[in-house]
Amino acid sequence: MKYTTRQQALLLLSDGTIFYGKSIGLSGIAYGEVCFNTGMTGYQEIFTDPSYFGQLMVATNAHIGNYGVNDKEVESGNIKISGLICKNFSFNYSRPDATESLENYFKKQNLICISDVDTRALVSYIRENGAMNAVICTDGTPIEDLKLALAKVPDMKGLELASRVSTKTPYFYGDENAKYKVAALDLGIKTNILRNLAKRDCYIKVFPYDASFEDLASFNPDGYFLSNGPGDPDPLESAINVAKQIIEKDKPLFGICLGHQVIALANGVSTYKMFNGHRGINHPVTNLETGKGEITSQNHGFAVNKEELEKHPDLVITHLHLNDSTVAGMRMKSKNCFSVQYHPEASPGPHDSSYLFDQFISNIEKAKS
């Protein structure tokens, strides 16, 4: 193998802290909120998850790229993270069904990556100091210039990003002769959510993030779905209003992640920016109604206010995160509505929570009978 010298690169955090590394070969600058994912596999699904839009991803797995990429293992049409920070970047891959290397995949989409970073030290720093904006630089731009530009990058709190990843026009997914019809509001929907609904005999019409209730209802669906997505849920006034109308008419409603937060806001329960957020595929959750534990896939930087939820007369907490007791799921007492903060469709991650899709279908069946 030919030895090559790689360009020096750096990661500058908004508090002035600098971590040094090397470029994988793409020259440029990338801004975003720095966060970390503890998953040991599934990097391609993570990179293409719309919920990560606007974020610089720190991979805690020491090796990234070792199994290449596969065109079938994507959660959206392109890479959604703003940039990647990793320890060891594998330029070579060894999986037989890989279609290309991660390096080529990044080059096609101009994804800036810094490797050879002390990611253990970086993750420890983020855990102690909280998520913050940062910039990856691989082109030698002076640090003072980077600081000035970084100061102008908006904070994630108050930032509406669903419009940046949502479909522009409605589209269909699944078999048009399926038993059930579901109207899905795309706030940054993952492909595996659609797969899970389709394999449960659902025909889905996916609507843009700002579609009205009338738009969704015109499909004459049996149930409604509010998807995951990036950014702060608070500015999503249109989606919150849609959720209110679905709830008011007592139609079957299921929300995941950002959709879960939108349902809370529709019920007058506030959300807040977390210190670090939950991002990984091994987060422990307990189902308070069954007493069973679940290992879950999670990706969120905002959460629902637990104290307000406990006081709400028509909302019940159904799931709790076991690491910090944050709200992981809820349902309404008098309406056909429930939601979870995590990802039952996984991809990547365990399938402990896939029963939630079955619960949604059961709710649709009850409403039809």
PDB file of N, CA and C in Angstrom, residues 270-312:
ATOM      1  N   SER A 270     -44.727  21.536  27.444  1.00  0.00           N
ATOM      2  CA  SER A 270     -43.551  22.133  26.816  1.00  0.00           C
ATOM      3  C   SER A 270     -42.434  21.116  26.593  1.00  0.00           C
ATOM      4  N   THR A 271     -41.474  21.500  25.774  1.00  0.00           N
ATOM      5  CA  THR A 271     -40.262  20.715  25.547  1.00  0.00           C
ATOM      6  C   THR A 271     -39.053  21.558  25.933  1.00  0.00           C
ATOM      7  N   TYR A 272     -37.903  20.919  26.056  1.00  0.00           N
ATOM      8  CA  TYR A 272     -36.700  21.650  26.440  1.00  0.00           C
ATOM      9  C   TYR A 272     -35.474  21.057  25.752  1.00  0.00           C
ATOM     10  N   LYS A 273     -34.447  21.873  25.620  1.00  0.00           N
ATOM     11  CA  LYS A 273     -33.173  21.434  25.034  1.00  0.00           C
ATOM     12  C   LYS A 273     -32.395  20.667  26.084  1.00  0.00           C
ATOM     13  N   MET A 274     -31.978  19.468  25.746  1.00  0.00           N
ATOM     14  CA  MET A 274     -31.230  18.633  26.681  1.00  0.00           C
ATOM     15  C   MET A 274     -29.756  19.051  26.726  1.00  0.00           C
ATOM     16  N   PHE A 275     -29.077  18.701  27.798  1.00  0.00           N
ATOM     17  CA  PHE A 275     -27.670  19.044  27.960  1.00  0.00           C
ATOM     18  C   PHE A 275     -26.818  18.355  26.904  1.00  0.00           C
ATOM     19  N   ASN A 276     -27.104  17.083  26.661  1.00  0.00           N
ATOM     20  CA  ASN A 276     -26.372  16.313  25.653  1.00  0.00           C
ATOM     21  C   ASN A 276     -27.278  15.609  24.656  1.00  0.00           C
ATOM     22  N   GLY A 277     -28.427  15.194  25.098  1.00  0.00           N
ATOM     23  CA  GLY A 277     -29.298  14.404  24.243  1.00  0.00           C
ATOM     24  C   GLY A 277     -28.980  12.922  24.335  1.00  0.00           C
ATOM     25  N   HIS A 278     -29.779  12.122  23.650  1.00  0.00           N
ATOM     26  CA  HIS A 278     -29.595  10.667  23.603  1.00  0.00           C
ATOM     27  C   HIS A 278     -29.362  10.257  22.160  1.00  0.00           C
ATOM     28  N   ARG A 279     -28.211   9.656  21.896  1.00  0.00           N
ATOM     29  CA  ARG A 279     -27.909   9.209  20.532  1.00  0.00           C
ATOM     30  C   ARG A 279     -27.114   7.917  20.591  1.00  0.00           C
ATOM     31  N   GLY A 280     -27.774   6.839  20.207  1.00  0.00           N
ATOM     32  CA  GLY A 280     -27.120   5.537  20.233  1.00  0.00           C
ATOM     33  C   GLY A 280     -28.135   4.435  20.024  1.00  0.00           C
ATOM     34  N   ILE A 281     -27.673   3.185  20.082  1.00  0.00           N
ATOM     35  CA  ILE A 281     -28.566   2.054  19.803  1.00  0.00           C
ATOM     36  C   ILE A 281     -28.647   1.095  20.992  1.00  0.00           C
ATOM     37  N   ASN A 282     -28.303   1.581  22.183  1.00  0.00           N
ATOM     38  CA  ASN A 282     -28.348   0.709  23.363  1.00  0.00           C
ATOM     39  C   ASN A 282     -28.949   1.413  24.573  1.00  0.00           C
ATOM     40  N   HIS A 283     -29.924   2.290  24.333  1.00  0.00           N
ATOM     41  CA  HIS A 283     -30.513   3.047  25.434  1.00  0.00           C
ATOM     42  C   HIS A 283     -31.611   2.232  26.126  1.00  0.00           C
ATOM     43  N   PRO A 284     -31.505   2.062  27.457  1.00  0.00           N
ATOM     44  CA  PRO A 284     -32.496   1.261  28.177  1.00  0.00           C
ATOM     45  C   PRO A 284     -33.755   2.051  28.511  1.00  0.00           C
ATOM     46  N   VAL A 285     -34.897   1.447  28.211  1.00  0.00           N
ATOM     47  CA  VAL A 285     -36.203   2.070  28.465  1.00  0.00           C
ATOM     48  C   VAL A 285     -37.075   1.053  29.182  1.00  0.00           C
ATOM     49  N   THR A 286     -37.912   1.526  30.100  1.00  0.00           N
ATOM     50  CA  THR A 286     -38.872   0.634  30.733  1.00  0.00           C
ATOM     51  C   THR A 286     -40.285   1.023  30.324  1.00  0.00           C
ATOM     52  N   ASN A 287     -41.078   0.006  29.991  1.00  0.00           N
ATOM     53  CA  ASN A 287     -42.478   0.194  29.670  1.00  0.00           C
ATOM     54  C   ASN A 287     -43.242   0.120  30.993  1.00  0.00           C
ATOM     55  N   LEU A 288     -43.767   1.238  31.443  1.00  0.00           N
ATOM     56  CA  LEU A 288     -44.419   1.308  32.746  1.00  0.00           C
ATOM     57  C   LEU A 288     -45.736   0.547  32.772  1.00  0.00           C
ATOM     58  N   GLU A 289     -46.309   0.259  31.634  1.00  0.00           N
ATOM     59  CA  GLU A 289     -47.604  -0.417  31.583  1.00  0.00           C
ATOM     60  C   GLU A 289     -47.475  -1.934  31.526  1.00  0.00           C
ATOM     61  N   THR A 290     -46.332  -2.419  31.060  1.00  0.00           N
ATOM     62  CA  THR A 290     -46.116  -3.875  31.016  1.00  0.00           C
ATOM     63  C   THR A 290     -45.053  -4.332  32.001  1.00  0.00           C
ATOM     64  N   GLY A 291     -44.222  -3.391  32.461  1.00  0.00           N
ATOM     65  CA  GLY A 291     -43.131  -3.729  33.356  1.00  0.00           C
ATOM     66  C   GLY A 291     -41.912  -4.282  32.644  1.00  0.00           C
ATOM     67  N   LYS A 292     -41.968  -4.353  31.312  1.00  0.00           N
ATOM     68  CA  LYS A 292     -40.863  -4.913  30.540  1.00  0.00           C
ATOM     69  C   LYS A 292     -39.840  -3.840  30.171  1.00  0.00           C
ATOM     70  N   GLY A 293     -38.607  -4.276  30.036  1.00  0.00           N
ATOM     71  CA  GLY A 293     -37.540  -3.384  29.605  1.00  0.00           C
ATOM     72  C   GLY A 293     -37.300  -3.510  28.117  1.00  0.00           C
ATOM     73  N   GLU A 294     -36.798  -2.444  27.511  1.00  0.00           N
ATOM     74  CA  GLU A 294     -36.470  -2.438  26.088  1.00  0.00           C
ATOM     75  C   GLU A 294     -35.109  -1.781  25.894  1.00  0.00           C
ATOM     76  N   ILE A 295     -34.310  -2.350  25.009  1.00  0.00           N
ATOM     77  CA  ILE A 295     -33.085  -1.687  24.576  1.00  0.00           C
ATOM     78  C   ILE A 295     -33.434  -0.991  23.274  1.00  0.00           C
ATOM     79  N   THR A 296     -33.202   0.312  23.217  1.00  0.00           N
ATOM     80  CA  THR A 296     -33.758   1.120  22.127  1.00  0.00           C
ATOM     81  C   THR A 296     -32.701   1.909  21.365  1.00  0.00           C
ATOM     82  N   SER A 297     -33.096   2.288  20.150  1.00  0.00           N
ATOM     83  CA  SER A 297     -32.313   3.196  19.325  1.00  0.00           C
ATOM     84  C   SER A 297     -32.853   4.600  19.541  1.00  0.00           C
ATOM     85  N   GLN A 298     -31.981   5.562  19.856  1.00  0.00           N
ATOM     86  CA  GLN A 298     -32.438   6.914  20.148  1.00  0.00           C
ATOM     87  C   GLN A 298     -31.587   7.960  19.433  1.00  0.00           C
ATOM     88  N   ASN A 299     -32.227   9.081  19.131  1.00  0.00           N
ATOM     89  CA  ASN A 299     -31.531  10.196  18.493  1.00  0.00           C
ATOM     90  C   ASN A 299     -32.353  11.463  18.690  1.00  0.00           C
ATOM     91  N   HIS A 300     -32.097  12.160  19.781  1.00  0.00           N
ATOM     92  CA  HIS A 300     -32.827  13.401  20.028  1.00  0.00           C
ATOM     93  C   HIS A 300     -32.048  14.302  20.986  1.00  0.00           C
ATOM     94  N   GLY A 301     -32.190  15.602  20.753  1.00  0.00           N
ATOM     95  CA  GLY A 301     -31.547  16.596  21.619  1.00  0.00           C
ATOM     96  C   GLY A 301     -32.541  17.416  22.401  1.00  0.00           C
ATOM     97  N   PHE A 302     -33.847  17.143  22.192  1.00  0.00           N
ATOM     98  CA  PHE A 302     -34.920  17.802  22.934  1.00  0.00           C
ATOM     99  C   PHE A 302     -35.754  16.730  23.617  1.00  0.00           C
ATOM    100  N   ALA A 303     -36.460  17.117  24.673  1.00  0.00           N
ATOM    101  CA  ALA A 303     -37.293  16.170  25.406  1.00  0.00           C
ATOM    102  C   ALA A 303     -38.550  16.866  25.915  1.00  0.00           C
ATOM    103  N   VAL A 304     -39.530  16.044  26.293  1.00  0.00           N
ATOM    104  CA  VAL A 304     -40.796  16.542  26.814  1.00  0.00           C
ATOM    105  C   VAL A 304     -40.674  16.778  28.320  1.00  0.00           C
ATOM    106  N   ASN A 305     -41.250  17.881  28.795  1.00  0.00           N
ATOM    107  CA  ASN A 305     -41.198  18.243  30.207  1.00  0.00           C
ATOM    108  C   ASN A 305     -41.972  17.225  31.044  1.00  0.00           C
ATOM    109  N   LYS A 306     -41.253  16.471  31.863  1.00  0.00           N
ATOM    110  CA  LYS A 306     -41.849  15.386  32.645  1.00  0.00           C
ATOM    111  C   LYS A 306     -42.815  15.904  33.709  1.00  0.00           C
ATOM    112  N   GLU A 307     -42.425  16.980  34.400  1.00  0.00           N
ATOM    113  CA  GLU A 307     -43.258  17.517  35.468  1.00  0.00           C
ATOM    114  C   GLU A 307     -44.614  17.988  34.935  1.00  0.00           C
ATOM    115  N   GLU A 308     -44.596  18.678  33.808  1.00  0.00           N
ATOM    116  CA  GLU A 308     -45.853  19.139  33.210  1.00  0.00           C
ATOM    117  C   GLU A 308     -46.697  17.966  32.734  1.00  0.00           C
ATOM    118  N   LEU A 309     -46.029  16.956  32.197  1.00  0.00           N
ATOM    119  CA  LEU A 309     -46.743  15.778  31.692  1.00  0.00           C
ATOM    120  C   LEU A 309     -47.449  15.035  32.823  1.00  0.00           C
ATOM    121  N   GLU A 310     -46.770  14.938  33.963  1.00  0.00           N
ATOM    122  CA  GLU A 310     -47.353  14.235  35.113  1.00  0.00           C
ATOM    123  C   GLU A 310     -48.600  14.944  35.639  1.00  0.00           C
ATOM    124  N   LYS A 311     -48.660  16.254  35.455  1.00  0.00           N
ATOM    125  CA  LYS A 311     -49.800  17.036  35.951  1.00  0.00           C
ATOM    126  C   LYS A 311     -50.942  17.129  34.942  1.00  0.00           C
ATOM    127  N   HIS A 312     -50.677  16.705  33.706  1.00  0.00           N
ATOM    128  CA  HIS A 312     -51.692  16.835  32.659  1.00  0.00           C
ATOM    129  C   HIS A 312     -52.827  15.838  32.912  1.00  0.00           C
TER     130      HIS A 312
END
